[in-house]
CSV table of C-alpha atoms in Angstrom, one decimal:
chain,number,residue,atom,x,y,z
A,216,MET,CA,0.0,14.7,-12.7
A,217,TYR,CA,-3.0,13.2,-14.7
A,218,GLU,CA,-5.2,15.3,-16.7
A,219,GLY,CA,-8.7,16.6,-16.0
A,220,PRO,CA,-11.7,14.5,-14.5
A,221,VAL,CA,-8.9,11.6,-13.4
A,222,GLN,CA,-6.6,13.9,-11.5
A,223,ASP,CA,-10.2,15.5,-10.0
A,224,LEU,CA,-11.2,12.3,-9.0
A,225,ILE,CA,-8.0,11.2,-7.5
A,226,ASP,CA,-7.6,14.4,-5.6
A,227,GLU,CA,-11.1,13.7,-4.3
A,228,LEU,CA,-10.4,10.3,-3.3
A,229,GLY,CA,-6.9,11.3,-1.3
A,230,ARG,CA,-8.8,13.3,0.8
A,231,LEU,CA,-10.7,10.6,2.4
A,232,PRO,CA,-9.0,8.9,5.6
A,233,GLY,CA,-6.7,6.1,4.8
A,234,VAL,CA,-6.2,6.9,1.4
A,235,GLY,CA,-3.1,7.8,0.1
A,236,PRO,CA,-2.1,8.8,-3.3
A,237,LYS,CA,-1.5,5.7,-4.5
A,238,SER,CA,-4.8,4.0,-3.6
A,239,ALA,CA,-6.6,6.9,-4.9
A,240,GLN,CA,-5.0,6.6,-8.2
A,241,ARG,CA,-5.9,3.0,-7.9
A,242,ILE,CA,-9.3,3.3,-7.3
A,243,ALA,CA,-9.9,6.3,-9.7
A,244,PHE,CA,-8.5,3.6,-12.6
A,245,HIS,CA,-10.6,1.0,-11.1
A,246,LEU,CA,-13.4,3.2,-11.7
A,247,LEU,CA,-12.5,4.4,-15.4
A,248,GLY,CA,-13.2,0.7,-15.9
A,249,VAL,CA,-16.2,-0.5,-14.5
A,250,GLU,CA,-19.8,0.0,-15.3
A,251,PRO,CA,-21.7,3.3,-15.1
A,252,ALA,CA,-24.1,1.8,-13.1
A,253,ASP,CA,-21.5,0.6,-10.6
A,254,ILE,CA,-20.4,4.2,-9.9
A,255,GLY,CA,-23.9,5.3,-10.2
A,256,ARG,CA,-24.6,3.1,-7.3
A,257,LEU,CA,-21.7,4.4,-5.5
A,258,GLN,CA,-22.9,8.1,-6.1
A,259,ALA,CA,-26.3,7.0,-4.6
A,260,ALA,CA,-25.0,6.0,-1.7
A,261,LEU,CA,-23.1,9.6,-1.2
A,262,GLN,CA,-26.4,11.3,-1.8
A,263,ARG,CA,-28.5,9.3,1.0
A,264,ILE,CA,-25.5,10.3,3.1
A,265,ARG,CA,-25.2,14.1,2.1
A,266,ASP,CA,-29.6,14.1,2.3
A,267,GLY,CA,-28.8,13.5,6.3
A,268,VAL,CA,-28.6,10.0,8.1
A,269,GLN,CA,-31.0,9.6,11.2
A,270,PHE,CA,-29.8,9.1,14.7
A,271,CYS,CA,-32.1,6.9,17.2
A,272,THR,CA,-33.8,9.7,19.7
A,273,ILE,CA,-32.6,7.4,22.6
A,274,CYS,CA,-28.7,6.2,22.1
A,275,GLY,CA,-28.1,8.6,19.4
A,276,THR,CA,-26.5,5.9,17.4
A,277,VAL,CA,-26.9,5.7,13.6
A,278,SER,CA,-30.5,4.7,12.5
A,279,GLU,CA,-32.9,3.9,9.7
A,280,LYS,CA,-35.9,5.1,12.0
A,281,GLU,CA,-36.6,7.1,15.1
A,282,LEU,CA,-35.4,4.1,16.9
A,283,CYS,CA,-32.7,2.2,15.8
A,284,ARG,CA,-33.1,-1.7,16.0
A,285,ILE,CA,-31.5,-2.1,19.3
A,286,CYS,CA,-33.4,0.8,21.3
A,287,ALA,CA,-36.8,-0.6,19.8
A,288,ASP,CA,-36.1,-4.3,20.4
A,289,SER,CA,-38.2,-5.0,23.4
A,290,ARG,CA,-35.9,-8.0,24.5
A,291,ARG,CA,-33.3,-5.9,25.7
A,292,ASP,CA,-32.7,-5.0,29.0
A,293,ARG,CA,-33.3,-1.3,29.8
A,294,ALA,CA,-32.0,-1.4,32.8
A,295,VAL,CA,-28.3,-1.5,31.7
A,296,ILE,CA,-26.9,1.3,29.5
A,297,CYS,CA,-23.5,0.9,27.5
A,298,VAL,CA,-22.1,4.4,27.3
A,299,VAL,CA,-19.7,4.3,23.9
A,300,GLU,CA,-18.0,7.1,22.0
A,301,GLU,CA,-19.0,6.4,18.3
A,302,PRO,CA,-21.7,4.3,16.5
A,303,LYS,CA,-18.7,1.7,15.5
A,304,ASP,CA,-18.3,0.9,19.3
A,305,VAL,CA,-21.9,0.2,19.2
A,306,GLN,CA,-21.2,-2.7,16.5
A,307,ALA,CA,-17.9,-3.7,18.5
A,308,VAL,CA,-19.9,-4.7,21.8
A,309,GLU,CA,-22.6,-6.3,19.7
A,310,ARG,CA,-19.9,-8.5,18.0
A,311,THR,CA,-19.2,-9.9,21.5
A,312,ARG,CA,-23.0,-11.3,22.0
A,313,GLU,CA,-22.1,-10.5,25.8
A,314,PHE,CA,-24.4,-8.0,26.2
A,315,HIS,CA,-27.9,-7.4,26.3
A,316,GLY,CA,-28.6,-3.9,27.2
A,317,ARG,CA,-28.8,-1.0,25.5
A,318,TYR,CA,-26.4,1.5,24.4
A,319,HIS,CA,-25.6,5.3,24.7
A,320,VAL,CA,-23.9,6.9,22.3
A,321,LEU,CA,-21.8,10.0,23.4
A,322,GLY,CA,-20.3,11.2,19.8
A,323,GLY,CA,-16.6,11.5,21.1
A,324,ALA,CA,-14.8,12.1,24.1
A,325,LEU,CA,-13.6,14.7,26.3
A,326,ASP,CA,-10.7,16.7,24.7
A,327,PRO,CA,-10.3,20.2,25.4
A,328,LEU,CA,-7.5,20.7,23.2
A,329,SER,CA,-9.8,20.1,20.4
A,330,GLY,CA,-12.7,22.2,21.7
A,331,VAL,CA,-14.5,18.9,23.0
A,332,GLY,CA,-16.1,19.9,26.2
A,333,PRO,CA,-19.1,18.3,27.8
A,334,GLU,CA,-21.5,20.1,25.8
A,335,GLN,CA,-20.3,18.7,22.5
A,336,LEU,CA,-21.1,15.0,24.1
A,337,ARG,CA,-24.2,13.4,24.7
A,338,ILE,CA,-24.0,13.7,28.0
A,339,ARG,CA,-27.1,15.7,29.0
A,340,GLU,CA,-29.1,13.2,27.5
A,341,LEU,CA,-27.4,10.5,29.1
A,342,LEU,CA,-28.5,12.0,32.6
A,343,ALA,CA,-31.9,12.5,31.4
A,344,ARG,CA,-32.2,8.8,30.6
A,345,LEU,CA,-31.3,8.1,34.1
A,346,GLY,CA,-33.6,10.5,35.5
A,347,ASN,CA,-36.5,9.7,33.5
A,348,GLN,CA,-36.8,6.2,31.8
A,349,SER,CA,-40.1,6.8,29.4
A,350,ASP,CA,-41.0,3.0,30.4
A,351,GLY,CA,-40.7,3.3,33.9
A,352,VAL,CA,-37.7,1.0,34.3
A,353,ASP,CA,-35.1,2.3,36.7
A,354,VAL,CA,-31.6,1.8,35.2
A,355,SER,CA,-29.7,-0.1,37.6
A,356,GLU,CA,-26.2,-0.1,35.7
A,357,VAL,CA,-24.4,2.2,33.5
A,358,ILE,CA,-21.0,0.2,32.0
A,359,ILE,CA,-18.6,3.3,30.7
A,360,ALA,CA,-17.2,1.9,27.3
A,361,THR,CA,-15.0,4.6,26.3
A,362,ASP,CA,-11.8,4.2,24.6
A,363,PRO,CA,-8.9,3.6,27.0
A,364,ASN,CA,-7.1,6.1,25.9
A,365,THR,CA,-6.3,9.5,27.6
A,366,GLU,CA,-9.4,10.8,26.1
A,367,GLY,CA,-11.5,8.1,26.9
A,368,GLU,CA,-10.3,7.9,30.8
A,369,ALA,CA,-11.0,11.7,30.9
A,370,THR,CA,-14.8,11.2,29.8
A,371,ALA,CA,-14.9,8.0,32.1
A,372,THR,CA,-13.8,10.0,35.1
A,373,TYR,CA,-16.1,13.1,34.4
A,374,LEU,CA,-19.0,10.7,33.6
A,375,VAL,CA,-18.6,9.2,37.2
A,376,ARG,CA,-18.3,12.1,38.5
A,377,MET,CA,-21.8,13.4,37.1
A,378,MET,CA,-23.9,10.2,37.8
A,379,ARG,CA,-22.4,9.8,41.6
A,380,ASP,CA,-26.2,11.3,43.1
A,381,PHE,CA,-28.0,8.7,40.7
A,382,PRO,CA,-29.2,6.4,44.1
A,383,GLY,CA,-28.7,3.0,43.6
A,384,LEU,CA,-27.3,3.3,40.3
A,385,VAL,CA,-23.9,1.4,39.4
A,386,VAL,CA,-21.5,2.8,37.4
A,387,THR,CA,-18.9,0.2,36.0
A,388,ARG,CA,-15.8,0.3,33.5
A,389,LEU,CA,-14.8,-2.1,31.4
A,390,ALA,CA,-11.5,-3.6,32.4
A,391,SER,CA,-8.1,-3.0,31.1
A,392,GLY,CA,-5.7,-5.7,31.1
A,393,LEU,CA,-3.7,-7.8,28.6
A,394,PRO,CA,-5.3,-8.5,25.2
A,395,MET,CA,-6.5,-12.4,24.5
A,396,GLY,CA,-3.9,-13.8,22.6
A,397,GLY,CA,-1.4,-11.3,23.3
A,398,ASP,CA,2.3,-11.7,24.5
A,399,LEU,CA,2.9,-11.0,28.1
A,400,GLU,CA,6.8,-9.8,27.2
A,401,PHE,CA,5.4,-7.3,24.4
A,402,ALA,CA,2.7,-5.9,26.7
A,403,ASP,CA,3.5,-2.3,27.1
A,404,GLU,CA,4.1,-1.2,30.8
A,405,VAL,CA,0.4,0.7,31.2
A,406,THR,CA,-1.5,-2.3,30.1
A,407,LEU,CA,0.9,-4.6,32.0
A,408,GLY,CA,0.2,-2.2,35.3
A,409,ARG,CA,-3.5,-2.1,34.5
A,410,ALA,CA,-3.4,-5.9,34.2
A,411,LEU,CA,-1.7,-6.3,37.3
A,412,SER,CA,-3.6,-3.9,39.7
A,413,GLY,CA,-7.1,-5.4,38.3
A,414,ARG,CA,-6.2,-8.9,39.0
A,415,ARG,CA,-8.6,-11.3,40.0
A,416,ALA,CA,-8.9,-14.2,42.5
A,417,MET,CA,-9.3,-17.6,40.3
B,294,MET,CA,-24.3,-4.4,10.9
B,295,TYR,CA,-25.5,-0.9,10.5
B,296,GLU,CA,-28.9,0.6,9.7
B,297,GLY,CA,-29.8,2.0,6.2
B,298,PRO,CA,-27.9,4.4,4.5
B,299,VAL,CA,-24.4,4.2,6.3
B,300,GLN,CA,-24.3,0.3,5.7
B,301,ASP,CA,-25.2,0.8,2.0
B,302,LEU,CA,-22.4,3.3,1.6
B,303,ILE,CA,-20.1,1.2,3.4
B,304,ASP,CA,-20.9,-1.5,1.0
B,305,GLU,CA,-20.3,0.6,-1.8
B,306,LEU,CA,-16.9,2.0,-0.7
B,307,GLY,CA,-15.8,-1.7,0.4
B,308,ARG,CA,-16.3,-2.6,-3.8
B,309,LEU,CA,-13.4,-0.6,-4.2
B,310,PRO,CA,-10.2,-1.9,-4.5
B,311,GLY,CA,-8.0,-1.9,-1.4
B,312,VAL,CA,-10.7,-0.8,0.6
B,313,GLY,CA,-11.5,-3.3,3.1
B,314,PRO,CA,-14.7,-3.6,5.7
B,315,LYS,CA,-12.5,-1.5,8.7
B,316,SER,CA,-11.3,1.3,5.8
B,317,ALA,CA,-14.8,1.3,4.3
B,318,GLN,CA,-16.7,2.1,7.9
B,319,ARG,CA,-13.9,4.4,8.8
B,320,ILE,CA,-14.4,6.4,5.5
B,321,ALA,CA,-18.2,6.3,5.8
B,322,PHE,CA,-17.9,7.6,9.3
B,323,HIS,CA,-15.8,10.1,8.3
B,324,LEU,CA,-18.7,11.7,5.4
B,325,LEU,CA,-21.0,11.3,7.8
B,326,GLY,CA,-19.3,14.4,9.5
B,327,VAL,CA,-17.9,16.3,6.7
B,328,GLU,CA,-19.6,19.1,5.3
B,329,PRO,CA,-22.1,18.4,2.3
B,330,ALA,CA,-20.1,20.4,-0.3
B,331,ASP,CA,-17.2,18.1,0.4
B,332,ILE,CA,-19.4,15.0,-0.5
B,333,GLY,CA,-20.7,16.9,-3.3
B,334,ARG,CA,-17.1,17.4,-4.8
B,335,LEU,CA,-16.9,13.7,-4.7
B,336,GLN,CA,-20.4,13.1,-6.4
B,337,ALA,CA,-19.0,15.6,-9.2
B,338,ALA,CA,-15.9,14.0,-9.7
B,339,LEU,CA,-17.4,10.3,-9.9
B,340,GLN,CA,-20.4,12.1,-12.2
B,341,ARG,CA,-17.3,13.4,-15.0
B,342,ILE,CA,-15.6,9.9,-14.7
B,343,ARG,CA,-19.0,8.4,-15.5
B,344,ASP,CA,-19.7,10.5,-18.4
B,345,GLY,CA,-16.8,9.3,-19.9
B,346,VAL,CA,-13.4,10.1,-19.8
B,347,GLN,CA,-11.4,10.9,-23.2
B,348,PHE,CA,-8.4,9.3,-24.2
B,349,CYS,CA,-5.3,10.8,-26.3
B,350,THR,CA,-6.2,9.9,-29.8
B,351,ILE,CA,-2.6,8.9,-30.4
B,352,CYS,CA,-0.5,7.3,-27.4
B,353,GLY,CA,-4.1,6.2,-25.9
B,354,THR,CA,-3.7,7.8,-22.5
B,355,VAL,CA,-5.9,10.0,-20.1
B,356,SER,CA,-6.8,13.1,-21.4
B,357,GLU,CA,-8.6,16.4,-21.0
B,358,LYS,CA,-8.2,17.3,-24.7
B,359,GLU,CA,-8.1,15.0,-28.2
B,360,LEU,CA,-4.3,15.0,-27.9
B,361,CYS,CA,-2.4,14.6,-24.2
B,362,ARG,CA,0.2,17.2,-23.3
B,363,ILE,CA,2.6,14.8,-23.9
B,364,CYS,CA,1.8,14.3,-27.5
B,365,ALA,CA,0.6,17.8,-28.0
B,366,ASP,CA,3.9,19.1,-27.0
B,367,SER,CA,6.2,19.8,-30.0
B,368,ARG,CA,9.7,19.7,-27.5
B,369,ARG,CA,9.0,15.9,-27.2
B,370,ASP,CA,11.1,13.6,-29.6
B,371,ARG,CA,8.6,12.1,-31.8
B,372,ALA,CA,11.4,9.5,-33.2
B,373,VAL,CA,11.1,7.8,-29.7
B,374,ILE,CA,8.0,5.6,-28.6
B,375,CYS,CA,7.8,4.1,-25.0
B,376,VAL,CA,5.1,1.6,-25.0
B,377,VAL,CA,3.5,0.7,-21.4
B,378,GLU,CA,0.6,-1.2,-20.0
B,379,GLU,CA,-1.9,1.7,-18.3
B,380,PRO,CA,-1.6,5.5,-18.2
B,381,LYS,CA,-0.2,5.3,-14.8
B,382,ASP,CA,3.1,4.0,-16.2
B,383,VAL,CA,3.3,7.2,-17.9
B,384,GLN,CA,3.2,9.0,-15.3
B,385,ALA,CA,5.5,6.7,-13.4
B,386,VAL,CA,8.1,6.9,-16.2
B,387,GLU,CA,7.7,10.8,-16.5
B,388,ARG,CA,8.9,11.0,-13.1
B,389,THR,CA,12.1,9.7,-13.6
B,390,ARG,CA,12.7,12.9,-16.2
B,391,GLU,CA,15.0,10.5,-18.3
B,392,PHE,CA,12.4,9.8,-21.0
B,393,HIS,CA,11.8,12.4,-23.7
B,394,GLY,CA,10.0,10.9,-26.3
B,395,ARG,CA,6.6,10.3,-26.7
B,396,TYR,CA,4.2,7.2,-25.0
B,397,HIS,CA,2.1,4.6,-26.5
B,398,VAL,CA,-0.5,3.0,-23.7
B,399,LEU,CA,-1.6,-0.6,-24.6
B,400,GLY,CA,-4.4,-0.7,-22.0
B,401,GLY,CA,-3.0,-3.7,-20.6
B,402,ALA,CA,-0.8,-7.0,-21.3
B,403,LEU,CA,-1.4,-10.0,-23.2
B,404,ASP,CA,-3.2,-12.3,-20.4
B,405,PRO,CA,-5.1,-15.5,-22.7
B,406,LEU,CA,-6.8,-16.7,-19.4
B,407,SER,CA,-8.2,-13.8,-18.9
B,408,GLY,CA,-9.2,-13.4,-22.0
B,409,VAL,CA,-6.9,-10.4,-23.3
B,410,GLY,CA,-5.1,-11.0,-26.4
B,411,PRO,CA,-3.5,-8.9,-28.9
B,412,GLU,CA,-7.1,-7.8,-30.5
B,413,GLN,CA,-7.6,-6.3,-26.6
B,414,LEU,CA,-4.9,-4.2,-26.6
B,415,ARG,CA,-4.1,-1.1,-28.8
B,416,ILE,CA,-1.4,-2.9,-30.8
B,417,ARG,CA,-2.7,-2.2,-34.1
B,418,GLU,CA,-2.6,1.4,-33.1
B,419,LEU,CA,1.2,1.3,-32.3
B,420,LEU,CA,2.1,-0.4,-35.7
B,421,ALA,CA,0.2,2.3,-37.4
B,422,ARG,CA,2.3,5.0,-35.7
B,423,LEU,CA,5.3,3.2,-36.9
B,424,GLY,CA,4.3,2.7,-40.2
B,425,ASN,CA,2.6,6.4,-41.1
B,426,GLN,CA,3.5,9.1,-38.4
B,427,SER,CA,1.4,12.2,-39.6
B,428,ASP,CA,4.1,14.5,-39.4
B,429,GLY,CA,6.7,12.7,-41.7
B,430,VAL,CA,9.1,12.0,-38.5
B,431,ASP,CA,10.6,8.3,-38.7
B,432,VAL,CA,10.3,6.5,-35.5
B,433,SER,CA,13.9,5.2,-34.9
B,434,GLU,CA,13.5,3.5,-31.5
B,435,VAL,CA,10.6,2.0,-29.3
B,436,ILE,CA,10.9,1.4,-25.8
B,437,ILE,CA,9.3,-1.7,-24.2
B,438,ALA,CA,8.4,-0.6,-20.9
B,439,THR,CA,5.8,-3.3,-19.9
B,440,ASP,CA,6.0,-4.5,-16.8
B,441,PRO,CA,8.7,-7.2,-15.8
B,442,ASN,CA,6.2,-10.3,-15.1
B,443,THR,CA,4.7,-13.2,-16.9
B,444,GLU,CA,2.1,-10.9,-18.5
B,445,GLY,CA,4.7,-7.9,-19.1
B,446,GLU,CA,7.0,-10.3,-21.0
B,447,ALA,CA,4.6,-12.1,-23.0
B,448,THR,CA,3.4,-8.9,-24.4
B,449,ALA,CA,7.1,-7.7,-24.9
B,450,THR,CA,7.9,-10.8,-26.8
B,451,TYR,CA,4.8,-10.5,-29.3
B,452,LEU,CA,5.2,-6.8,-29.7
B,453,VAL,CA,9.5,-7.4,-30.7
B,454,ARG,CA,7.9,-10.2,-33.2
B,455,MET,CA,5.2,-7.7,-34.9
B,456,MET,CA,7.7,-4.8,-35.2
B,457,ARG,CA,10.4,-6.9,-36.5
B,458,ASP,CA,9.5,-5.9,-40.2
B,459,PHE,CA,9.9,-2.3,-39.6
B,460,PRO,CA,13.2,-1.0,-40.9
B,461,GLY,CA,15.8,0.5,-39.3
B,462,LEU,CA,13.9,0.8,-36.2
B,463,VAL,CA,15.2,-0.1,-33.0
B,464,VAL,CA,13.2,-1.8,-30.2
B,465,THR,CA,14.5,-1.8,-26.5
B,466,ARG,CA,13.4,-3.2,-23.6
B,467,LEU,CA,13.4,-1.8,-20.2
B,468,ALA,CA,16.7,-3.2,-17.8
B,469,SER,CA,15.8,-5.7,-15.9
B,470,GLY,CA,18.2,-6.3,-12.5
B,471,LEU,CA,18.5,-5.3,-8.6
B,472,PRO,CA,16.6,-2.2,-7.5
B,473,MET,CA,18.9,0.7,-6.5
B,474,GLY,CA,18.8,0.8,-2.5
B,475,GLY,CA,18.3,-2.7,-2.5
B,476,ASP,CA,19.7,-5.5,-1.0
B,477,LEU,CA,21.8,-8.4,-3.1
B,478,GLU,CA,20.9,-11.1,0.0
B,479,PHE,CA,17.2,-10.4,-0.1
B,480,ALA,CA,17.1,-10.0,-3.9
B,481,ASP,CA,14.9,-13.0,-5.5
B,482,GLU,CA,16.8,-15.7,-7.9
B,483,VAL,CA,15.0,-14.3,-11.4
B,484,THR,CA,16.0,-10.5,-10.5
B,485,LEU,CA,19.4,-11.7,-9.2
B,486,GLY,CA,20.0,-13.9,-12.6
B,487,ARG,CA,18.3,-11.1,-14.7
B,488,ALA,CA,21.0,-8.8,-12.8
B,489,LEU,CA,24.0,-11.0,-13.7
B,490,SER,CA,23.0,-11.7,-17.7
B,491,GLY,CA,22.4,-8.0,-18.0
B,492,ARG,CA,25.9,-6.8,-16.1
B,493,ARG,CA,27.3,-4.0,-17.8
B,494,ALA,CA,31.1,-3.3,-18.2
B,495,MET,CA,32.3,-0.4,-16.1
């Protein structure tokens, strides 16, 4: 629709997730009006991502150094590992301030239809951490915090089976149930069913 | 929240209009997973914008050459000029396929509180086009298509006053009224008032 570089930029922006044609146009015209240095900062940030991002050699989350801040923090409990799908899930659990152990990022969830099998996830690395902690601390609990959807549940089931043979290891799963602040009337039947079956004495 | 380059990119993306922290995070992790060449295309598109975009020397819209496609098109009626605020408004009018004249892009609307006065808009260039068409065709009509809001209305009023002295020139304004597909019940009172005062015999 537009001519030359403006349309090229709109096209490229429109390829980003969650950026529709209208947003792409809005961002492009915004960038037409900003200081060149502002565009330069965005370009530089893209270049650093393009140069490759480092991942923590222990947990696999995005990291600035060989070890991420959490794995490098000696105050974190090395006996508990929380297994999540993606680095953004690490941030979600951190925001609760309820977890003081370390993480393991799988890099996704089992999804055979999309070609994601156990080999594509960091499952071997997880099992290696359980068998052989370099600092000699035994892992006593693995909390499986994959998403509460089909792929996440399948991944959780698979992980439980793989970790059955580690003696003394407790494997737990995040509770499913009604979200806080939600409305019982509007809960879907699967969530309400989980809330029922997971009910606790009080 | 994240470490190093990923957080830098999230910060930069979050500065773009309409991109919140969640979207910025989603885009950043998307870019972590794509081919470097895909990031390269986005970088190159940004660079071309940064190098400067050309504007049509007649109408002022973004253009690849000295004249935009519309001003360079000899089939477009040179006697009618549609005055819009921004290049994206040119595209909006073009999509109707109802207008066959040429455009004039003001580059905004009068907004004294934000420091936009007549000098900041391409009003002088518009008056010059009326007085002196290089191809000898007299402009017979100027359609003012600024936005139907306070700034756009103020700009329209100002333009009408400035063009009062051109003999034989008809200055028109886009109709205000109920949007098609809309619901009379939900129309705001200003829109409905405009629709009433602008009613047409049928």
